[in-house]
Coordinates of C-alpha atoms in Angstrom, one line a residue:
M1 CA -0.2 -0.2 0.0
T2 CA 1.5 3.3 -0.9
R3 CA 2.1 5.7 2.0
Y4 CA 0.8 9.4 1.3
Y5 CA 2.7 12.2 2.9
G6 CA 0.4 15.3 2.5
Y7 CA -2.5 13.7 0.7
A8 CA -5.1 11.8 2.0
G9 CA -4.8 9.4 -0.8
K10 CA -7.9 8.6 -2.6
I11 CA -10.3 10.4 -4.9
L12 CA -14.1 9.5 -4.2
R13 CA -16.4 9.3 -7.2
V14 CA -20.2 9.4 -6.9
D15 CA -22.5 8.6 -9.7
L16 CA -25.8 10.2 -8.9
S17 CA -27.8 8.4 -11.8
S18 CA -26.8 4.9 -10.7
G19 CA -25.8 5.5 -7.0
K20 CA -22.7 4.1 -7.6
V21 CA -19.7 4.9 -5.4
E22 CA -15.9 4.1 -6.3
K23 CA -12.7 5.3 -4.7
E24 CA -9.5 5.3 -6.5
P25 CA -5.9 5.8 -5.1
L26 CA -4.2 9.0 -5.9
D27 CA -1.7 8.7 -8.5
E28 CA 1.3 10.5 -7.1
A29 CA 2.5 11.6 -10.5
M30 CA -1.0 13.3 -11.5
A31 CA -0.8 15.1 -8.2
R32 CA 2.9 16.6 -8.9
K33 CA 1.5 17.9 -12.1
W34 CA -1.5 19.3 -10.8
L35 CA -0.9 19.8 -7.0
G36 CA -4.4 19.6 -5.8
G37 CA -7.8 21.5 -5.5
R38 CA -8.3 23.9 -8.3
G39 CA -5.7 22.0 -10.8
F40 CA -7.1 18.4 -9.8
N41 CA -10.6 20.0 -10.7
S42 CA -9.5 21.9 -13.9
R43 CA -8.0 18.5 -15.0
V44 CA -11.4 16.6 -15.0
Q45 CA -13.1 19.5 -16.6
Y46 CA -10.6 19.3 -19.7
Y47 CA -10.3 15.6 -19.6
E48 CA -13.6 14.1 -18.8
L49 CA -16.2 16.8 -20.3
R50 CA -17.0 17.0 -23.7
A51 CA -16.7 20.2 -25.4
G52 CA -20.3 21.8 -25.7
I53 CA -22.0 19.9 -22.9
D54 CA -25.2 21.3 -21.0
P55 CA -24.1 22.5 -18.0
L56 CA -27.5 21.9 -16.0
G57 CA -27.3 18.0 -18.0
P58 CA -26.2 14.8 -16.5
E59 CA -22.9 15.1 -18.5
N60 CA -21.6 17.7 -16.4
K61 CA -19.5 16.8 -13.2
L62 CA -19.3 18.4 -10.2
M63 CA -15.9 18.5 -8.1
F64 CA -14.9 19.3 -4.5
G65 CA -11.1 19.7 -4.3
V66 CA -8.7 20.1 -1.8
G67 CA -4.7 20.5 -1.3
P68 CA -1.8 19.0 0.2
L69 CA -1.8 21.6 3.1
N70 CA -5.5 21.2 4.1
G71 CA -5.8 19.8 7.3
T72 CA -1.9 20.6 8.4
N73 CA -1.2 23.4 10.8
Q74 CA 0.3 25.7 8.5
P75 CA -0.5 29.1 9.1
V76 CA -1.8 30.4 5.5
G77 CA -5.5 29.5 5.4
D78 CA -7.4 26.4 4.6
R79 CA -9.8 26.2 1.6
F80 CA -11.5 24.2 -1.0
N81 CA -12.8 24.5 -4.5
V82 CA -16.3 23.3 -6.1
S83 CA -15.8 23.2 -9.9
A84 CA -18.1 22.3 -12.8
K85 CA -18.6 23.6 -16.2
S86 CA -20.8 26.9 -15.9
P87 CA -24.1 27.1 -16.4
H88 CA -23.9 31.1 -15.8
T89 CA -21.1 31.8 -18.4
G90 CA -20.8 28.7 -20.5
I91 CA -17.3 28.2 -19.8
L92 CA -15.0 27.2 -17.2
G93 CA -16.8 27.2 -13.8
D94 CA -14.9 27.3 -10.6
S95 CA -15.4 28.5 -6.9
N96 CA -13.2 28.8 -3.8
S97 CA -14.4 28.9 -0.1
G98 CA -12.9 28.8 3.4
G99 CA -14.0 27.9 7.1
Q100 CA -13.6 24.1 7.9
F101 CA -15.3 22.0 5.0
G102 CA -12.0 21.5 3.0
T103 CA -10.2 20.0 6.2
A104 CA -13.2 17.7 7.0
L105 CA -13.3 16.3 3.3
K106 CA -9.1 15.6 3.8
Y107 CA -9.9 14.3 7.5
A108 CA -12.2 11.8 5.9
G109 CA -9.7 10.6 3.4
Y110 CA -10.4 12.2 0.3
D111 CA -8.5 14.8 -2.1
Q112 CA -11.2 15.0 -4.5
L113 CA -14.9 14.4 -4.6
I114 CA -16.2 13.9 -8.3
I115 CA -20.3 13.7 -8.7
S116 CA -21.4 12.8 -11.9
G117 CA -25.1 11.9 -13.2
Q118 CA -28.4 13.5 -12.3
S119 CA -30.4 11.9 -9.6
E120 CA -34.4 11.7 -10.1
E121 CA -35.2 12.6 -6.4
P122 CA -33.5 15.2 -4.2
V123 CA -30.5 13.3 -2.1
Y124 CA -27.5 14.6 -0.3
I125 CA -24.0 12.5 0.1
F126 CA -23.0 11.6 3.7
I127 CA -19.1 10.9 3.7
D128 CA -18.3 9.4 7.0
D129 CA -14.8 8.2 6.5
E130 CA -15.0 5.1 4.6
R131 CA -18.3 4.8 4.5
V132 CA -20.1 6.8 1.7
E133 CA -23.9 7.3 1.4
V134 CA -26.1 8.9 -1.0
R135 CA -29.4 9.8 1.5
S136 CA -32.6 11.0 0.6
A137 CA -33.4 14.6 0.6
R138 CA -37.0 15.1 0.0
H139 CA -37.7 16.2 3.1
L140 CA -34.6 19.1 2.8
W141 CA -35.8 20.2 -0.6
G142 CA -37.2 23.7 -0.4
K143 CA -35.4 24.5 2.8
D144 CA -32.7 27.3 3.2
V145 CA -29.3 26.7 3.7
W146 CA -29.1 27.3 7.4
E147 CA -32.4 25.0 8.0
T148 CA -30.6 22.1 6.0
Q149 CA -27.4 22.2 7.8
E150 CA -29.6 22.0 11.1
A151 CA -31.7 19.0 9.8
I152 CA -28.7 17.3 8.5
Q153 CA -26.9 17.3 11.7
H154 CA -29.8 16.4 13.5
E155 CA -30.4 13.5 11.5
I156 CA -26.9 12.3 11.6
G157 CA -27.0 13.3 15.5
D158 CA -23.4 15.0 15.4
S159 CA -23.3 18.9 15.2
S160 CA -19.9 18.5 14.3
V161 CA -20.5 17.4 10.6
H162 CA -19.8 19.6 8.2
V163 CA -22.1 20.6 5.4
A164 CA -21.8 22.3 1.9
A165 CA -25.5 23.0 0.7
I166 CA -27.5 25.0 -1.6
G167 CA -30.6 26.9 -0.6
P168 CA -33.9 27.6 -2.6
A169 CA -31.7 29.6 -5.5
G170 CA -30.0 26.7 -6.4
E171 CA -33.2 24.5 -6.6
N172 CA -34.6 26.9 -8.6
G173 CA -32.1 27.2 -11.3
V174 CA -30.9 30.7 -10.5
T175 CA -27.8 30.5 -12.6
F176 CA -25.6 32.4 -10.0
A177 CA -26.7 30.3 -7.1
S178 CA -23.7 29.6 -4.6
V179 CA -22.6 26.7 -2.5
I180 CA -22.5 27.6 1.0
A181 CA -20.5 25.5 3.7
N182 CA -20.5 26.0 7.7
L183 CA -23.5 28.6 7.1
A184 CA -21.5 31.3 5.8
R185 CA -18.7 30.6 3.6
A186 CA -19.7 30.9 0.0
A187 CA -18.4 28.9 -3.0
A188 CA -20.2 31.8 -5.0
R189 CA -19.2 32.0 -8.4
T190 CA -20.3 31.0 -11.6
G191 CA -23.1 29.1 -10.5
M192 CA -22.2 25.8 -8.9
G193 CA -25.4 25.9 -6.7
A194 CA -27.2 25.6 -9.8
V195 CA -25.2 22.5 -11.0
M196 CA -25.9 20.8 -7.7
G197 CA -29.8 21.9 -7.9
A198 CA -29.9 20.2 -11.5
K199 CA -28.3 17.1 -10.3
K200 CA -31.1 17.3 -7.4
L201 CA -28.2 17.2 -4.8
K202 CA -29.1 19.1 -1.8
A203 CA -25.9 19.0 0.3
V204 CA -22.6 17.1 1.0
A205 CA -22.1 16.3 4.4
V206 CA -18.7 15.3 6.0
R207 CA -17.4 13.7 9.2
G208 CA -13.6 13.1 8.9
T209 CA -11.8 11.5 11.8
G210 CA -8.4 10.7 10.4
W211 CA -5.5 13.2 9.9
V212 CA -2.7 14.6 7.8
E213 CA 0.7 13.0 7.8
V214 CA 3.9 14.9 6.7
K215 CA 7.4 13.9 5.4
D216 CA 9.5 15.5 7.6
P217 CA 7.8 16.9 10.7
D218 CA 10.6 18.8 12.1
R219 CA 11.3 21.0 8.9
F220 CA 7.6 21.2 8.6
R221 CA 7.5 22.7 11.9
E222 CA 10.1 25.3 11.7
L223 CA 8.6 26.1 8.3
T224 CA 5.1 26.9 10.0
R225 CA 6.8 29.2 12.9
V226 CA 8.4 31.2 10.0
F227 CA 5.5 31.8 8.0
R228 CA 3.2 32.6 11.4
E229 CA 6.1 35.0 12.6
R230 CA 5.9 37.0 8.8
I231 CA 1.9 37.0 9.3
Y232 CA 2.2 38.8 12.8
Q233 CA 5.0 40.9 11.4
S234 CA 3.0 42.1 8.4
P235 CA 1.8 45.7 8.5
D236 CA -1.7 44.5 7.6
F237 CA -2.1 41.7 10.0
R238 CA -3.7 44.2 12.7
S239 CA -6.2 45.7 10.4
R240 CA -7.1 42.1 8.9
A241 CA -7.4 40.7 12.0
L242 CA -9.9 43.3 13.3
M243 CA -12.0 44.4 10.3
G244 CA -11.4 41.5 7.5
T245 CA -11.9 42.5 4.0
P246 CA -14.4 45.1 5.1
R247 CA -11.2 47.2 5.7
N248 CA -10.8 48.0 2.2
V249 CA -14.1 50.3 1.9
I250 CA -12.6 53.5 3.6
P251 CA -9.1 53.3 1.6
L252 CA -10.9 52.6 -1.8
N253 CA -13.0 55.5 -1.0
E254 CA -10.3 57.9 -0.2
G255 CA -8.5 56.7 -3.2
G256 CA -11.4 57.4 -5.6
F257 CA -12.0 54.1 -6.5
L258 CA -14.9 52.6 -4.4
V259 CA -17.4 51.2 -6.8
T260 CA -20.3 53.6 -6.7
R261 CA -23.8 53.5 -8.2
H262 CA -22.7 51.1 -10.6
F263 CA -19.2 52.4 -11.2
Q264 CA -20.5 55.8 -12.3
T265 CA -17.9 57.4 -9.6
G266 CA -15.0 56.2 -7.2
V267 CA -16.5 58.2 -4.0
F268 CA -19.7 57.3 -1.9
E269 CA -20.7 60.0 0.3
H270 CA -21.8 57.2 3.0
A271 CA -18.6 55.3 3.0
Y272 CA -17.9 55.3 6.8
E273 CA -21.3 54.5 7.4
I274 CA -21.1 50.9 5.5
S275 CA -16.9 50.7 6.6
G276 CA -15.1 47.9 8.4
E277 CA -14.1 50.4 11.1
R278 CA -18.1 51.1 12.0
L279 CA -18.8 47.2 11.9
A280 CA -15.7 46.7 14.2
E281 CA -17.0 49.5 16.8
E282 CA -20.7 48.9 16.8
Y283 CA -21.6 45.2 15.3
N284 CA -18.9 42.7 15.7
V285 CA -18.6 40.7 18.7
K286 CA -16.2 37.8 18.0
P287 CA -13.5 37.2 15.6
K288 CA -13.4 33.6 13.7
A289 CA -10.8 31.9 11.7
C290 CA -10.5 29.2 8.8
F291 CA -8.6 26.0 10.1
A292 CA -5.5 26.8 11.9
C293 CA -5.1 30.2 10.8
P294 CA -4.1 32.9 12.8
I295 CA -5.4 36.1 11.1
H296 CA -9.1 35.3 12.5
C297 CA -10.1 37.8 9.5
S298 CA -14.0 36.8 9.7
R299 CA -16.2 37.9 12.4
Y300 CA -19.5 37.3 14.0
F301 CA -21.8 40.4 14.0
V302 CA -25.2 41.3 16.0
I303 CA -27.4 44.2 14.9
P304 CA -27.5 46.5 17.9
P305 CA -30.8 47.2 19.9
G306 CA -32.7 50.3 18.7
H307 CA -31.6 49.2 15.0
R308 CA -33.7 47.6 12.2
F309 CA -33.5 44.0 12.1
A310 CA -32.0 44.2 15.6
G311 CA -30.8 40.9 17.3
E312 CA -30.1 39.4 13.7
H313 CA -26.7 38.0 14.0
A314 CA -24.1 35.8 11.6
E315 CA -21.0 35.2 10.3
G316 CA -19.6 37.9 7.8
P317 CA -20.0 40.1 5.9
E318 CA -17.2 40.2 3.2
Y319 CA -16.3 43.6 1.4
E320 CA -17.6 42.4 -1.5
T321 CA -21.0 41.9 -0.1
I322 CA -20.7 45.2 1.5
G323 CA -19.7 47.0 -1.6
G324 CA -22.3 45.5 -3.8
F325 CA -25.4 45.9 -1.9
G326 CA -23.8 48.9 -0.6
S327 CA -22.1 51.6 -2.4
R328 CA -22.8 49.7 -5.6
C329 CA -26.3 50.2 -5.0
G330 CA -26.4 53.7 -3.5
C331 CA -27.1 52.1 -0.2
G332 CA -25.8 53.5 3.0
D333 CA -27.9 51.4 5.3
L334 CA -25.7 48.7 7.2
D335 CA -28.3 46.8 9.1
V336 CA -29.7 46.3 5.4
I337 CA -26.8 45.0 3.9
L338 CA -26.2 42.9 7.1
H339 CA -29.8 41.5 6.5
A340 CA -29.2 40.8 2.6
N341 CA -25.9 39.2 3.4
N342 CA -27.7 36.8 5.7
L343 CA -30.5 36.3 3.0
A344 CA -27.9 35.6 0.4
N345 CA -26.3 32.9 2.6
R346 CA -29.4 31.4 3.6
Y347 CA -30.9 31.2 0.0
G348 CA -27.4 30.7 -1.7
L349 CA -26.9 33.6 -4.2
D350 CA -23.6 35.0 -5.4
T351 CA -23.8 38.7 -3.9
I352 CA -21.6 40.1 -6.5
T353 CA -23.6 38.9 -9.5
C354 CA -26.8 39.7 -7.5
S355 CA -25.8 43.4 -6.7
E356 CA -24.8 43.6 -10.1
M357 CA -28.3 43.0 -11.5
I358 CA -29.9 45.8 -8.8
S359 CA -27.5 48.4 -9.6
W360 CA -27.9 47.9 -13.4
L361 CA -31.4 48.0 -12.9
M362 CA -31.0 51.4 -11.0
E363 CA -28.9 53.0 -13.4
L364 CA -31.1 51.7 -16.2
N365 CA -34.1 53.6 -14.2
Q366 CA -31.9 56.7 -13.8
R367 CA -31.4 56.8 -17.5
G368 CA -34.9 56.2 -18.2
V369 CA -34.5 53.0 -20.0
I370 CA -36.6 51.2 -17.7
S371 CA -39.3 52.3 -14.8
S372 CA -41.0 50.7 -12.1
R373 CA -43.7 49.2 -14.7
D374 CA -40.8 46.9 -15.6
V375 CA -39.9 45.4 -12.3
D376 CA -43.1 44.8 -10.7
G377 CA -43.8 48.5 -9.4
L378 CA -40.5 48.8 -7.5
D379 CA -38.8 51.7 -6.7
L380 CA -35.5 51.7 -8.6
S381 CA -34.4 54.9 -7.0
W382 CA -30.6 54.7 -5.6
G383 CA -30.3 53.1 -2.3
N384 CA -34.1 52.1 -2.1
T385 CA -33.5 49.5 0.9
E386 CA -37.1 48.1 0.5
T387 CA -36.0 47.5 -3.2
I388 CA -32.7 45.5 -2.6
L389 CA -34.3 43.3 -0.4
A390 CA -37.5 42.4 -2.8
L391 CA -35.4 42.0 -5.8
I392 CA -33.2 39.3 -3.5
E393 CA -36.5 37.3 -2.8
K394 CA -37.9 37.8 -6.4
I395 CA -34.5 36.6 -7.9
T396 CA -34.3 33.5 -5.8
R397 CA -37.9 32.4 -6.6
R398 CA -37.9 33.6 -10.2
E399 CA -41.0 35.4 -9.6
G400 CA -42.1 38.1 -11.7
C401 CA -39.0 40.3 -12.8
G402 CA -36.8 37.9 -10.9
E403 CA -37.2 35.1 -14.1
W404 CA -35.3 37.3 -16.2
L405 CA -32.9 38.6 -13.6
S406 CA -32.1 35.1 -12.4
R407 CA -29.9 34.5 -15.1
G408 CA -27.6 37.1 -15.1
V409 CA -26.8 40.4 -16.5
R410 CA -25.8 39.4 -20.0
W411 CA -29.0 37.4 -20.7
A412 CA -31.0 39.9 -19.0
A413 CA -29.4 42.5 -21.3
Q414 CA -30.4 40.7 -24.4
Y415 CA -34.1 40.0 -23.1
L416 CA -34.5 43.6 -22.1
G417 CA -33.0 45.3 -25.0
R418 CA -33.6 48.8 -25.5
G419 CA -29.9 49.7 -25.2
S420 CA -29.7 48.5 -22.0
E421 CA -26.4 45.9 -23.1
K422 CA -24.4 49.4 -22.8
Y423 CA -24.7 49.3 -19.1
A424 CA -24.5 45.7 -18.4
L425 CA -20.7 45.4 -16.8
H426 CA -19.6 41.7 -17.4
V427 CA -17.0 39.7 -18.8
K428 CA -17.4 36.7 -20.5
G429 CA -21.1 36.7 -18.7
L430 CA -19.3 37.1 -15.4
E431 CA -20.3 40.1 -13.3
I432 CA -17.4 42.6 -12.3
I433 CA -16.5 42.6 -8.9
Q434 CA -16.1 45.7 -6.3
G435 CA -13.2 46.8 -7.8
E436 CA -12.9 50.0 -10.2
P437 CA -10.7 49.0 -12.8
R438 CA -10.1 52.5 -13.7
G439 CA -8.4 53.0 -10.4
M440 CA -6.4 49.8 -10.5
K441 CA -5.2 48.9 -14.1
G442 CA -3.5 45.5 -13.2
Y443 CA -7.2 44.5 -11.9
G444 CA -8.9 45.7 -15.5
L445 CA -6.3 43.6 -17.0
G446 CA -6.9 40.5 -14.9
Y447 CA -10.9 40.8 -15.4
A448 CA -10.3 40.7 -19.1
V449 CA -8.1 37.7 -19.2
A450 CA -9.5 35.5 -16.6
T451 CA -10.2 31.9 -16.9
R452 CA -13.8 32.1 -15.0
G453 CA -14.7 35.5 -16.7
G454 CA -14.5 39.3 -15.3
D455 CA -13.1 38.1 -11.9
H456 CA -10.2 39.5 -9.7
L457 CA -9.1 36.2 -8.2
R458 CA -7.8 34.4 -11.0
A459 CA -4.6 37.0 -10.9
E460 CA -5.4 39.2 -7.7
P461 CA -2.1 41.6 -8.6
F462 CA -2.8 43.3 -5.0
F463 CA 0.9 44.4 -5.5
E464 CA -0.1 47.3 -7.9
L465 CA -1.5 48.5 -4.7
S466 CA 1.6 48.4 -2.7
G467 CA 3.7 51.4 -4.4
D468 CA 7.0 49.4 -3.8
T469 CA 8.6 50.4 -6.8
E470 CA 12.1 49.3 -5.5
R471 CA 10.5 45.6 -5.2
A472 CA 8.9 46.1 -8.4
R473 CA 11.9 47.0 -10.4
E474 CA 13.8 43.9 -8.6
W475 CA 11.3 41.3 -9.4
F476 CA 9.8 42.6 -12.7
G477 CA 12.4 45.2 -14.0
I478 CA 9.7 47.8 -13.9
P479 CA 9.1 50.4 -11.2
E480 CA 5.7 51.3 -12.4
V481 CA 4.2 47.5 -11.7
A482 CA 3.8 48.8 -8.2
L483 CA 1.6 51.9 -8.9
R484 CA -2.0 51.2 -9.4
L485 CA -2.6 53.9 -12.2
E486 CA 0.1 52.9 -14.5
E487 CA -0.4 50.2 -17.2
K488 CA 3.2 49.7 -18.0
G489 CA 4.5 46.1 -16.9
K490 CA 0.6 44.9 -16.0
G491 CA 1.3 42.2 -18.6
K492 CA 4.0 40.9 -16.7
L493 CA 2.3 41.2 -13.4
V494 CA -1.1 39.5 -14.3
K495 CA 0.9 36.7 -15.4
Y496 CA 2.9 36.3 -12.5
F497 CA 0.1 36.4 -10.1
G498 CA -1.9 34.6 -12.5
D499 CA 0.4 31.4 -11.9
W500 CA 0.6 32.2 -8.5
C501 CA -3.1 32.2 -7.5
A502 CA -3.3 28.7 -9.3
V503 CA -0.5 27.7 -7.2
C504 CA -2.3 28.8 -3.9
D505 CA -6.0 27.6 -5.0
S506 CA -4.3 24.1 -5.8
L507 CA -2.9 24.0 -2.6
N508 CA -5.7 25.5 -1.3
V509 CA -4.6 28.3 1.0
C510 CA -5.9 31.8 1.6
R511 CA -4.9 34.4 -1.2
N512 CA -5.2 37.2 1.4
T513 CA -2.4 35.8 3.1
M514 CA -0.1 34.4 0.4
V515 CA -0.6 36.6 -2.3
C516 CA -1.7 40.3 -0.6
M517 CA 0.4 39.9 2.3
L518 CA 3.2 37.8 0.7
V519 CA 3.8 35.7 3.3
M520 CA 5.0 33.2 0.8
L521 CA 6.6 33.0 -2.7
F522 CA 7.3 30.4 -4.8
E523 CA 10.7 29.3 -3.2
D524 CA 8.8 29.0 0.2
V525 CA 5.9 26.8 -1.4
A526 CA 8.7 24.6 -2.4
A527 CA 10.3 24.5 0.8
M528 CA 6.5 23.6 2.7
L529 CA 6.1 21.0 -0.1
R530 CA 9.6 19.2 0.5
A531 CA 9.0 19.3 3.8
T532 CA 5.0 17.9 3.6
V533 CA 5.0 15.5 0.7
G534 CA 8.6 14.9 0.3
W535 CA 9.4 16.2 -3.3
D536 CA 12.5 17.1 -4.4
I537 CA 10.8 20.3 -5.7
D538 CA 12.1 24.0 -6.3
A539 CA 10.4 27.3 -7.1
A540 CA 10.6 27.2 -11.1
E541 CA 8.7 23.7 -10.8
V542 CA 6.3 25.4 -8.7
Q543 CA 5.4 28.2 -11.0
A544 CA 5.4 26.1 -14.1
I545 CA 2.5 23.9 -12.3
G546 CA 0.5 27.1 -11.8
E547 CA 1.2 28.1 -15.3
R548 CA 0.2 24.5 -16.5
I549 CA -3.1 25.3 -14.7
V550 CA -3.6 28.3 -16.2
N551 CA -3.0 26.9 -19.4
L552 CA -5.4 23.9 -19.3
E553 CA -8.3 26.2 -18.2
H554 CA -7.7 28.2 -21.1
A555 CA -7.4 25.8 -23.8
F556 CA -10.9 24.7 -21.9
N557 CA -12.5 27.9 -23.0
V558 CA -11.0 27.9 -26.4
R559 CA -12.6 24.6 -27.0
E560 CA -15.9 26.1 -25.8
G561 CA -15.1 29.1 -28.4
I562 CA -13.4 31.6 -26.2
R563 CA -10.8 33.8 -28.4
R564 CA -9.0 37.0 -28.0
R565 CA -12.0 38.9 -29.1
D566 CA -13.8 37.9 -25.7
D567 CA -10.3 39.3 -23.8
V568 CA -12.4 42.9 -23.0
L569 CA -13.9 45.2 -20.8
P570 CA -17.2 47.0 -21.0
A571 CA -16.7 50.3 -22.6
R572 CA -17.6 52.2 -19.3
F573 CA -13.9 51.1 -18.2
T574 CA -12.1 52.0 -21.5
D575 CA -13.9 54.9 -23.0
E576 CA -15.3 57.0 -19.9
P577 CA -13.0 58.4 -17.5
L578 CA -13.8 58.3 -14.0
P579 CA -15.5 62.0 -12.9
P580 CA -13.9 64.7 -11.3
D581 CA -15.3 64.0 -8.0
S582 CA -13.4 60.9 -7.9
G583 CA -10.1 62.2 -6.1
P584 CA -6.5 60.9 -6.9
S585 CA -8.6 58.4 -9.6
A586 CA -10.1 61.4 -11.6
G587 CA -9.7 61.3 -15.4
Q588 CA -8.8 57.7 -15.3
R589 CA -9.7 55.1 -17.9
V590 CA -8.2 51.8 -19.0
Q591 CA -6.0 51.3 -21.9
L592 CA -6.6 47.5 -22.2
Q593 CA -5.1 46.6 -25.8
P594 CA -1.2 47.4 -24.6
M595 CA -1.6 45.8 -21.6
L596 CA -3.2 42.9 -23.6
E597 CA -0.1 42.3 -25.9
E598 CA 2.5 42.4 -23.4
Y599 CA 0.2 39.7 -21.2
Y600 CA 0.0 37.3 -24.3
L601 CA 3.5 38.1 -25.0
E602 CA 4.7 37.0 -21.6
R603 CA 2.1 33.9 -21.7
Q604 CA 3.4 32.9 -25.2
W605 CA 0.0 32.8 -26.5
D606 CA -0.8 33.8 -30.1
P607 CA -1.9 37.8 -30.0
A608 CA -4.4 37.1 -33.0
T609 CA -6.2 34.6 -31.3
A610 CA -5.1 34.0 -27.7
I611 CA -4.6 30.2 -28.1
P612 CA -1.6 28.7 -26.3
T613 CA 1.3 28.2 -28.6
R614 CA 2.5 24.7 -29.3
E615 CA 6.0 25.5 -28.1
K616 CA 4.6 26.6 -24.6
L617 CA 2.1 23.8 -24.4
V618 CA 4.6 21.1 -25.1
A619 CA 6.9 23.2 -22.7
L620 CA 4.4 22.6 -19.8
G621 CA 3.9 18.8 -20.6
L622 CA 0.4 19.5 -22.4
A623 CA 1.5 18.1 -25.9
D624 CA -2.0 16.3 -25.9
V625 CA -3.8 19.5 -25.4
D626 CA -1.8 21.1 -28.1
Q627 CA -3.1 18.3 -30.4
D628 CA -6.4 19.1 -29.4
L629 CA -6.2 22.8 -30.1
E630 CA -4.7 22.4 -33.5
Q631 CA -8.1 22.1 -35.0
Y632 CA -8.7 25.5 -33.6
R633 CA -5.8 27.3 -34.7
Q634 CA -6.8 26.8 -38.4
V635 CA -10.2 28.3 -37.9

């Protein structure tokens, strides 16, 4: 029997059509090539999904993946990836979440769960170490995420069982439905909850009682100490530990690039009212961490007496939810934002896409394109709290206008017409985050080229916000890389951090720690893998793993029809400058094409088509992928 270090050593397959359960030994050569989590899942998407399949059909496969550092006491976070072909975008689908669920899956003995087929009746999967059952979920269908977790834990008789579930949004086929683990940990982007709903899979419940063995415990312990010290010494540690991601609201507002009223300006007059500082002072009662993380950047809040929704409590929210239901919609009412956060978690909704739907409607109303008559009589004036909450309900149930809003802004704009497409802010069908690209140019490039659509987490070029021109000169030879309003060198930056984020998501550690705080670099990951897994690996091989994953994901999208013409940003960001009231970012717009040219050059992709070159794919050990793509190069 093979002895595994770092890995659990098994891949679990469950076919919902037949109820068949299979366990496969983990192939170590495969693991070294794809590392874990995102890499494992993207490999299955490419090699096991036929091009052009229906994302909501039985041919699609849903994967939960973890990496070699999950379940150890390393201090850089513990996460998991959920992946499938996206019903929201029609291309590669993937989402990432933290908390405890990934560790539970690893302790149960599995590095990846692959779910195929489609059940005729609602079911949930219960993984109890070696015992794996497909159980009826007819009594759970219709319940929200919180009710579902409580019911499953009661049924099993163990409140420590970890549950990843969908709510009514996933059941009803909302294409941006999320998977929620541990009540509030959202794998939200690209509609993985809709895939679960189509498979009639209500939840995955895991109880794991095992452990993870490392190859060199003494060296692992020393590296863990070093990285923990780097976390504590980081200038970001205190604010992250106190406020988490909501700490971003005030700095972005002061810099003039806080997304406000659907990206019409970069300054929000009510920024303090929805800030991380106010949350910490008036609402937060307890910090919370993902498994083994010393930062504790998540928080429990309680809405104080005398406020609307007084007494309501939960974990969260993150910056994206605050910015989305807050400044993006022109809403300065923190109580309503917190309540909306809870609704999204209970119903299983991606708050980024949901807030785009609402703010898009509000701008269309502002410009006279639509009126309340188009949205069941709702008042679409900026910041209307009743409308925000009502639209969350309508979208979840696909009632009234919620029916055509439930498929995302690209589809909704095509349905509505009237020139509304001009204001639909997405890339490849995925809605833009609460990050103004005119105020951070590298992020804008990252949105344009991300393999899951308009997203920042595929690259997370946070370094451009550092202002550290000396390190930029040392790393990239271009000091402007460290300046957010400069475009020079951003192709190099996004390529580098694209590879880095692929490594992070495959290790299944936290980007806030690994990327934004720069606690570990490629050479540090190599050292950690030598101690954890026992591989003789160096920094160059680690980076090549990340680059291999990005190229494979891009190849998946090429098969689905994606080309250079799709690597774009909405015209608002390239043609319209930020207005004069946007402070230091006023007058800025994104000059995308020069950055794209530099990016393709760095990636060694054909600049005419954005298809990876034969030389690059062969160098990455992807000769078979090169052969697959040859037919597309001829078109």
